[in-house]
Amino acid sequence: MALRVLRKNNQLFLMKIVVTGTRGIPDIMGGVETHCEELFPRIAEKGFDVTVIRRTNYVKDDLTEWKGVKLLDIESPKKKSFEAIVHTFRAINRAKKMGTDILHIHAVGPALLVPYAKALGMKVVFTHHGPDYDRDKWGLAAKTVLRLGERLGCMFADEVIVISDVIRNLIKEKYGRTRHVRLIYNGVSQPEICDFPEYFNELGIEKGKYILGMCRFVPEKNLHHLIAAYAKIKETSPGIRLVLAGDTDFEDDYSRGLKETARKNGVVLTGFIKGKRLHSLLTHCRCYCLPSSHEGLPIALLEAMSYGVKVVVSDIPANLEVGLPGNDYFPTGDVDTLAEKLKGIVDGPLEHVAYDMSKYDWDKIAGQVSEIYRNLQ
């Protein structure tokens, strides 16, 4: 392991990286959270001093370190409009006191405070995970703030990482920024093929006889479209179930209504799951469906692909960038076409697909991010 050291007052120190903009790691729901959970232990292995600052509302452990990454918990209000920005402000102040060399901020909301971190003298890397202002859950005021966060992050960060070519083109067109912008995809771990018959018995499902949806229960994921499509085919495809793995951070009218509709249609709700439960569902599902209207580069889709699962996804730009066969896409919001595609899959032979996952390698990604840190020394 090559240690990343800096000389300060004639003494050598490991380069100190502080990460904020995420709810935290490990085993906390969310795409940014999964990204950080996979990436930063690999960064720490390369000899960096890495601290992830977590939001106490989501932490269910008393860990201070995990896989070489230091964990620091800071309180934030559990109110979706203020949570991220208040926590990021507190995290930046703590990072300054810690003598941070590089602050790595994730997502456009927290990026609102990139200029503040720069004013405190820190070098800043900003990872743009997608235009969150397009999410249905936000009102006009929140969308305006998120757009401003994107602008300030893209204008003032020393380095900008984008997780898809769609986002790279977006910031080029909107802000004219092309220098110090790096395209580094999300990654996916090696699949953990496994059986968990006790869990399947608990859920009341059989191998190869269920459609899997795996994401947060928020409007832009369009799980209500998936349930509606399933309702159209379940009577003529007996024995096929729909399993939704996930939950919501903030219970609201949408999530409550979604769960009620799911129960009425015989949908299996697992709640938020990780580990062997999730791996077993991915191993044995008939297909995976992601009907979203908004994504950055969906890690859940990449996970399903890593298991060789047949997938059906909406034709939004982020999903199209993955480069699936044309028949795997359906027009966003078109429930009838989605139902037809699902019907064809569940009534046909069980398929295993050999996707090319080479560009979604977390070890390669960690090397690319480490290079950015080194160049900022």
Short mmCIF file of C-alpha atoms in Angstrom, two decimals:
data_model
loop_
_atom_site.label_atom_id
_atom_site.label_comp_id
_atom_site.label_asym_id
_atom_site.label_seq_id
_atom_site.Cartn_x
_atom_site.Cartn_y
_atom_site.Cartn_z
CA MET A 1 0.00 0.00 0.00
CA ALA A 2 1.46 3.36 -1.06
CA LEU A 3 0.75 5.89 1.68
CA ARG A 4 -0.49 9.33 0.59
CA VAL A 5 1.47 11.78 2.73
CA LEU A 6 1.77 15.54 3.05
CA ARG A 7 4.54 17.50 4.73
CA LYS A 8 3.35 20.07 7.27
CA ASN A 9 5.81 21.91 9.51
CA ASN A 10 8.47 19.39 8.50
CA GLN A 11 6.29 16.48 9.64
CA LEU A 12 4.64 13.88 7.41
CA PHE A 13 0.88 13.27 7.60
CA LEU A 14 -1.52 11.05 5.72
CA MET A 15 -3.66 13.07 3.34
CA LYS A 16 -6.92 13.70 5.25
CA ILE A 17 -10.13 13.25 3.22
CA VAL A 18 -13.48 14.15 4.77
CA VAL A 19 -16.71 13.05 3.08
CA THR A 20 -20.10 14.71 3.48
CA GLY A 21 -23.36 14.91 1.54
CA THR A 22 -24.23 11.28 2.35
CA ARG A 23 -26.51 10.03 5.10
CA GLY A 24 -23.72 7.68 6.09
CA ILE A 25 -22.33 4.17 5.88
CA PRO A 26 -22.68 1.20 6.28
CA ASP A 27 -26.13 -0.31 5.55
CA ILE A 28 -27.98 2.96 5.09
CA MET A 29 -30.52 3.16 2.27
CA GLY A 30 -29.79 5.28 -0.80
CA GLY A 31 -27.79 5.38 -4.00
CA VAL A 32 -25.24 7.92 -2.74
CA GLU A 33 -24.91 5.86 0.43
CA THR A 34 -24.21 2.65 -1.51
CA HIS A 35 -21.70 4.57 -3.65
CA CYS A 36 -19.83 5.80 -0.56
CA GLU A 37 -20.02 2.42 1.17
CA GLU A 38 -18.27 0.75 -1.74
CA LEU A 39 -15.84 3.53 -2.66
CA PHE A 40 -14.30 4.88 0.53
CA PRO A 41 -13.04 1.66 2.13
CA ARG A 42 -11.13 1.15 -1.11
CA ILE A 43 -9.80 4.71 -0.90
CA ALA A 44 -8.69 4.07 2.69
CA GLU A 45 -6.88 0.90 1.55
CA LYS A 46 -4.79 3.10 -0.74
CA GLY A 47 -3.33 4.93 2.26
CA PHE A 48 -5.63 7.94 2.66
CA ASP A 49 -6.99 9.06 6.03
CA VAL A 50 -10.74 8.97 5.26
CA THR A 51 -13.56 10.18 7.51
CA VAL A 52 -17.23 9.90 6.51
CA ILE A 53 -19.49 12.27 8.43
CA ARG A 54 -22.85 10.63 9.09
CA ARG A 55 -26.32 11.95 9.96
CA THR A 56 -27.29 10.62 13.38
CA ASN A 57 -30.95 10.18 12.36
CA TYR A 58 -29.98 7.31 10.08
CA VAL A 59 -27.29 5.64 12.18
CA LYS A 60 -28.28 2.40 13.90
CA ASP A 61 -24.85 1.41 15.24
CA ASP A 62 -22.15 2.75 17.52
CA LEU A 63 -19.27 2.32 15.09
CA THR A 64 -16.42 4.82 15.01
CA GLU A 65 -14.58 3.03 12.20
CA TRP A 66 -15.61 0.61 9.44
CA LYS A 67 -13.31 -1.11 6.97
CA GLY A 68 -10.57 1.46 7.55
CA VAL A 69 -12.91 4.47 7.23
CA LYS A 70 -13.39 6.68 10.28
CA LEU A 71 -17.02 7.48 11.09
CA LEU A 72 -18.11 10.73 12.71
CA ASP A 73 -21.76 11.32 13.61
CA ILE A 74 -23.28 14.81 13.59
CA GLU A 75 -26.90 15.65 14.30
CA SER A 76 -29.21 17.17 11.68
CA PRO A 77 -32.92 17.97 11.64
CA LYS A 78 -34.94 15.07 10.20
CA LYS A 79 -36.87 17.31 7.87
CA LYS A 80 -36.20 16.69 4.21
CA SER A 81 -36.08 20.38 3.27
CA PHE A 82 -33.33 21.27 5.77
CA GLU A 83 -31.60 18.04 6.71
CA ALA A 84 -28.86 17.92 4.07
CA ILE A 85 -27.89 21.60 4.10
CA VAL A 86 -27.78 21.93 7.91
CA HIS A 87 -25.77 18.74 8.25
CA THR A 88 -23.36 19.77 5.51
CA PHE A 89 -22.78 23.16 7.17
CA ARG A 90 -21.95 21.46 10.47
CA ALA A 91 -19.80 18.88 8.69
CA ILE A 92 -17.76 21.55 6.90
CA ASN A 93 -17.09 23.35 10.16
CA ARG A 94 -15.97 20.10 11.77
CA ALA A 95 -13.81 19.25 8.75
CA LYS A 96 -12.03 22.59 9.07
CA LYS A 97 -11.27 21.95 12.74
CA MET A 98 -9.92 18.52 11.80
CA GLY A 99 -7.33 20.01 9.46
CA THR A 100 -8.90 18.46 6.37
CA ASP A 101 -6.88 18.53 3.16
CA ILE A 102 -9.72 17.63 0.79
CA LEU A 103 -13.45 17.85 1.43
CA HIS A 104 -15.45 15.53 -0.82
CA ILE A 105 -19.07 16.70 -1.14
CA HIS A 106 -21.73 14.44 -2.67
CA ALA A 107 -24.94 15.56 -4.43
CA VAL A 108 -26.21 18.94 -5.63
CA GLY A 109 -28.02 19.95 -2.42
CA PRO A 110 -24.93 19.84 -0.18
CA ALA A 111 -22.92 21.43 -3.03
CA LEU A 112 -24.65 24.70 -2.16
CA LEU A 113 -21.92 25.10 0.47
CA VAL A 114 -18.92 24.45 -1.78
CA PRO A 115 -18.03 28.20 -1.79
CA TYR A 116 -18.18 28.23 2.01
CA ALA A 117 -15.75 25.31 2.24
CA LYS A 118 -13.45 27.02 -0.25
CA ALA A 119 -13.57 30.24 1.78
CA LEU A 120 -12.38 28.23 4.80
CA GLY A 121 -9.32 27.18 2.81
CA MET A 122 -10.15 23.59 1.93
CA LYS A 123 -9.81 21.98 -1.46
CA VAL A 124 -13.14 20.56 -2.59
CA VAL A 125 -14.15 17.64 -4.79
CA PHE A 126 -17.84 17.58 -5.76
CA THR A 127 -19.53 14.44 -7.07
CA HIS A 128 -22.65 15.21 -9.10
CA HIS A 129 -24.95 12.20 -8.74
CA GLY A 130 -27.78 13.63 -10.83
CA PRO A 131 -30.11 16.63 -11.11
CA ASP A 132 -32.03 16.10 -7.87
CA TYR A 133 -34.22 19.11 -8.62
CA ASP A 134 -36.04 16.87 -11.12
CA ARG A 135 -37.29 14.64 -8.31
CA ASP A 136 -41.04 14.79 -7.85
CA LYS A 137 -40.86 15.12 -4.08
CA TRP A 138 -39.50 18.68 -4.17
CA GLY A 139 -41.58 21.86 -4.34
CA LEU A 140 -40.63 25.00 -6.27
CA ALA A 141 -38.53 26.55 -3.49
CA ALA A 142 -36.54 23.36 -2.91
CA LYS A 143 -36.00 22.84 -6.63
CA THR A 144 -34.65 26.40 -6.88
CA VAL A 145 -32.19 25.78 -4.03
CA LEU A 146 -31.04 22.49 -5.57
CA ARG A 147 -30.44 24.18 -8.93
CA LEU A 148 -28.38 26.81 -7.14
CA GLY A 149 -26.44 24.06 -5.37
CA GLU A 150 -25.62 22.48 -8.71
CA ARG A 151 -24.47 25.83 -10.09
CA LEU A 152 -22.27 26.68 -7.11
CA GLY A 153 -20.79 23.19 -6.95
CA CYS A 154 -19.93 23.22 -10.66
CA MET A 155 -18.53 26.76 -10.55
CA PHE A 156 -16.40 26.60 -7.39
CA ALA A 157 -15.29 23.00 -6.74
CA ASP A 158 -11.66 22.27 -7.54
CA GLU A 159 -12.69 19.02 -9.20
CA VAL A 160 -16.10 17.81 -10.35
CA ILE A 161 -16.85 14.12 -10.71
CA VAL A 162 -19.88 13.10 -12.79
CA ILE A 163 -21.26 9.56 -12.75
CA SER A 164 -22.63 9.59 -16.30
CA ASP A 165 -22.02 11.19 -19.65
CA VAL A 166 -25.53 12.64 -19.45
CA ILE A 167 -24.48 14.69 -16.40
CA ARG A 168 -21.17 15.71 -18.00
CA ASN A 169 -23.03 17.10 -21.00
CA LEU A 170 -25.55 18.81 -18.73
CA ILE A 171 -22.95 20.83 -16.83
CA LYS A 172 -21.08 21.63 -20.03
CA GLU A 173 -24.24 23.08 -21.58
CA LYS A 174 -25.50 24.85 -18.45
CA TYR A 175 -22.28 26.19 -16.96
CA GLY A 176 -19.67 25.83 -19.70
CA ARG A 177 -17.43 23.79 -17.39
CA THR A 178 -15.26 21.20 -19.08
CA ARG A 179 -11.93 21.56 -17.23
CA HIS A 180 -11.34 19.47 -14.13
CA VAL A 181 -14.49 17.46 -14.82
CA ARG A 182 -14.02 13.70 -14.63
CA LEU A 183 -16.47 11.04 -15.77
CA ILE A 184 -16.26 8.22 -13.23
CA TYR A 185 -19.13 5.76 -13.35
CA ASN A 186 -20.91 4.21 -10.40
CA GLY A 187 -19.71 0.70 -9.74
CA VAL A 188 -20.99 -2.67 -8.71
CA SER A 189 -19.49 -5.39 -6.51
CA GLN A 190 -19.08 -9.01 -7.48
CA PRO A 191 -22.42 -10.82 -7.14
CA GLU A 192 -22.92 -13.06 -4.13
CA ILE A 193 -24.94 -15.93 -5.56
CA CYS A 194 -26.80 -17.61 -2.72
CA ASP A 195 -29.89 -19.47 -1.54
CA PHE A 196 -31.98 -18.47 1.45
CA PRO A 197 -34.96 -20.88 1.50
CA GLU A 198 -36.05 -19.81 4.98
CA TYR A 199 -36.39 -16.21 3.81
CA PHE A 200 -38.29 -17.25 0.69
CA ASN A 201 -40.67 -19.28 2.83
CA GLU A 202 -41.15 -16.25 5.07
CA LEU A 203 -42.02 -14.10 2.06
CA GLY A 204 -44.15 -16.78 0.41
CA ILE A 205 -42.28 -16.74 -2.92
CA GLU A 206 -40.56 -19.30 -5.12
CA LYS A 207 -37.32 -19.19 -7.08
CA GLY A 208 -37.77 -17.78 -10.57
CA LYS A 209 -41.40 -16.87 -9.96
CA TYR A 210 -41.22 -13.23 -8.99
CA ILE A 211 -40.50 -9.83 -10.49
CA LEU A 212 -38.15 -7.72 -8.36
CA GLY A 213 -38.29 -3.98 -7.79
CA MET A 214 -35.50 -2.58 -5.63
CA CYS A 215 -35.34 1.13 -4.76
CA ARG A 216 -36.61 3.81 -2.41
CA PHE A 217 -40.36 4.43 -2.24
CA VAL A 218 -40.38 7.92 -3.73
CA PRO A 219 -42.54 9.22 -6.59
CA GLU A 220 -39.84 9.46 -9.28
CA LYS A 221 -39.13 5.71 -9.01
CA ASN A 222 -42.64 5.13 -10.42
CA LEU A 223 -43.24 1.97 -8.43
CA HIS A 224 -46.95 2.71 -8.72
CA HIS A 225 -46.55 2.07 -12.46
CA LEU A 226 -44.88 -1.26 -11.75
CA ILE A 227 -47.71 -2.29 -9.41
CA ALA A 228 -50.27 -1.25 -12.03
CA ALA A 229 -48.48 -3.28 -14.70
CA TYR A 230 -48.30 -6.29 -12.39
CA ALA A 231 -52.03 -6.00 -11.67
CA LYS A 232 -52.67 -6.36 -15.43
CA ILE A 233 -50.78 -9.67 -15.73
CA LYS A 234 -51.10 -11.45 -12.40
CA GLU A 235 -54.38 -13.22 -13.22
CA THR A 236 -53.08 -14.66 -16.49
CA SER A 237 -49.66 -15.53 -15.10
CA PRO A 238 -50.57 -17.50 -11.96
CA GLY A 239 -47.87 -18.04 -9.41
CA ILE A 240 -45.86 -14.94 -10.41
CA ARG A 241 -45.38 -12.46 -7.59
CA LEU A 242 -44.08 -8.91 -7.44
CA VAL A 243 -41.50 -8.25 -4.71
CA LEU A 244 -40.60 -4.67 -3.76
CA ALA A 245 -37.39 -4.38 -1.74
CA GLY A 246 -37.00 -0.96 -0.18
CA ASP A 247 -38.74 1.69 1.85
CA THR A 248 -38.80 5.45 2.31
CA ASP A 249 -36.76 7.83 4.45
CA PHE A 250 -39.75 10.04 5.18
CA GLU A 251 -43.18 8.40 5.41
CA ASP A 252 -45.61 10.56 3.44
CA ASP A 253 -48.87 10.32 1.50
CA TYR A 254 -47.10 8.79 -1.49
CA SER A 255 -45.30 6.02 0.41
CA ARG A 256 -48.37 5.20 2.50
CA GLY A 257 -50.55 5.06 -0.60
CA LEU A 258 -48.00 2.96 -2.46
CA LYS A 259 -47.83 0.38 0.34
CA GLU A 260 -51.62 0.20 0.59
CA THR A 261 -51.97 -0.31 -3.17
CA ALA A 262 -49.22 -2.94 -3.05
CA ARG A 263 -50.96 -4.91 -0.31
CA LYS A 264 -54.30 -4.80 -2.16
CA ASN A 265 -52.59 -6.31 -5.20
CA GLY A 266 -50.77 -9.06 -3.33
CA VAL A 267 -47.35 -7.46 -3.68
CA VAL A 268 -44.62 -8.66 -1.31
CA LEU A 269 -43.01 -5.81 0.66
CA THR A 270 -39.67 -6.68 2.23
CA GLY A 271 -38.69 -3.32 3.70
CA PHE A 272 -35.10 -2.12 3.42
CA ILE A 273 -32.80 -5.15 3.20
CA LYS A 274 -29.11 -5.81 2.62
CA GLY A 275 -26.80 -8.79 2.72
CA LYS A 276 -27.96 -12.37 2.20
CA ARG A 277 -31.65 -11.48 1.94
CA LEU A 278 -31.04 -9.08 -0.92
CA HIS A 279 -28.47 -11.31 -2.61
CA SER A 280 -30.87 -14.25 -2.59
CA LEU A 281 -33.64 -12.14 -4.16
CA LEU A 282 -31.26 -10.97 -6.89
CA THR A 283 -30.00 -14.50 -7.48
CA HIS A 284 -33.41 -16.03 -8.17
CA CYS A 285 -35.71 -13.32 -9.57
CA ARG A 286 -37.36 -13.75 -12.97
CA CYS A 287 -36.50 -10.16 -13.87
CA TYR A 288 -35.70 -6.81 -12.35
CA CYS A 289 -37.74 -3.70 -13.18
CA LEU A 290 -36.83 -0.02 -12.71
CA PRO A 291 -39.58 2.25 -14.10
CA SER A 292 -38.04 5.57 -12.90
CA SER A 293 -38.59 9.00 -14.37
CA HIS A 294 -35.31 10.24 -12.82
CA GLU A 295 -31.91 8.65 -12.14
CA GLY A 296 -28.23 9.58 -12.08
CA LEU A 297 -26.71 6.20 -12.88
CA PRO A 298 -28.76 3.64 -10.92
CA ILE A 299 -26.62 1.34 -8.79
CA ALA A 300 -29.63 -0.92 -8.22
CA LEU A 301 -29.83 -1.57 -11.96
CA LEU A 302 -26.10 -2.31 -12.12
CA GLU A 303 -26.48 -4.72 -9.19
CA ALA A 304 -29.25 -6.61 -10.97
CA MET A 305 -27.17 -6.77 -14.15
CA SER A 306 -24.20 -8.15 -12.21
CA TYR A 307 -26.37 -11.14 -11.29
CA GLY A 308 -27.17 -11.76 -14.95
CA VAL A 309 -30.81 -10.89 -14.38
CA LYS A 310 -33.12 -9.96 -17.24
CA VAL A 311 -34.02 -6.28 -16.76
CA VAL A 312 -36.84 -3.99 -17.88
CA VAL A 313 -36.22 -0.27 -17.42
CA SER A 314 -37.67 3.07 -18.46
CA ASP A 315 -36.12 4.87 -21.42
CA ILE A 316 -34.78 7.88 -19.50
CA PRO A 317 -31.29 9.12 -20.53
CA ALA A 318 -29.50 7.68 -17.47
CA ASN A 319 -30.87 4.19 -18.18
CA LEU A 320 -30.21 4.46 -21.90
CA GLU A 321 -26.57 5.26 -21.17
CA VAL A 322 -26.14 1.78 -19.71
CA GLY A 323 -26.57 0.50 -23.26
CA LEU A 324 -29.03 -2.36 -22.79
CA PRO A 325 -30.66 -4.07 -25.77
CA GLY A 326 -33.54 -2.00 -27.12
CA ASN A 327 -36.16 -4.52 -26.04
CA ASP A 328 -35.19 -4.02 -22.39
CA TYR A 329 -36.55 -0.47 -22.44
CA PHE A 330 -40.12 0.80 -22.35
CA PRO A 331 -41.49 4.35 -22.73
CA THR A 332 -41.45 6.05 -19.34
CA GLY A 333 -44.91 6.02 -17.78
CA ASP A 334 -46.41 3.60 -20.34
CA VAL A 335 -48.01 1.02 -18.05
CA ASP A 336 -49.54 -1.02 -20.88
CA THR A 337 -46.20 -1.50 -22.65
CA LEU A 338 -44.50 -2.32 -19.36
CA ALA A 339 -47.18 -4.95 -18.66
CA GLU A 340 -46.65 -6.48 -22.10
CA LYS A 341 -42.90 -6.73 -21.58
CA LEU A 342 -43.26 -8.25 -18.12
CA LYS A 343 -45.85 -10.71 -19.45
CA GLY A 344 -43.48 -11.83 -22.19
CA ILE A 345 -40.70 -12.42 -19.67
CA VAL A 346 -42.68 -14.29 -17.02
CA ASP A 347 -44.40 -16.52 -19.60
CA GLY A 348 -41.16 -17.26 -21.44
CA PRO A 349 -38.09 -19.29 -20.45
CA LEU A 350 -35.97 -18.15 -17.50
CA GLU A 351 -33.06 -16.15 -18.93
CA HIS A 352 -29.52 -15.47 -17.73
CA VAL A 353 -27.79 -12.54 -19.44
CA ALA A 354 -24.01 -12.04 -19.60
CA TYR A 355 -23.67 -8.24 -19.36
CA ASP A 356 -20.33 -6.48 -19.80
CA MET A 357 -19.72 -4.95 -16.36
CA SER A 358 -16.05 -4.06 -16.88
CA LYS A 359 -16.47 -0.27 -16.67
CA TYR A 360 -18.38 -0.53 -13.38
CA ASP A 361 -15.46 -1.96 -11.38
CA TRP A 362 -15.19 -0.36 -7.92
CA ASP A 363 -11.45 -1.03 -7.64
CA LYS A 364 -10.86 0.82 -10.91
CA ILE A 365 -13.17 3.61 -9.78
CA ALA A 366 -11.29 3.96 -6.47
CA GLY A 367 -8.06 4.31 -8.43
CA GLN A 368 -9.56 7.09 -10.55
CA VAL A 369 -10.81 9.02 -7.50
CA SER A 370 -7.46 8.55 -5.74
CA GLU A 371 -5.73 10.08 -8.74
CA ILE A 372 -7.91 13.16 -8.40
CA TYR A 373 -6.93 13.48 -4.73
CA ARG A 374 -3.23 13.12 -5.51
CA ASN A 375 -3.40 15.80 -8.19
CA LEU A 376 -4.88 18.23 -5.64
CA GLN A 377 -1.88 17.94 -3.27
#
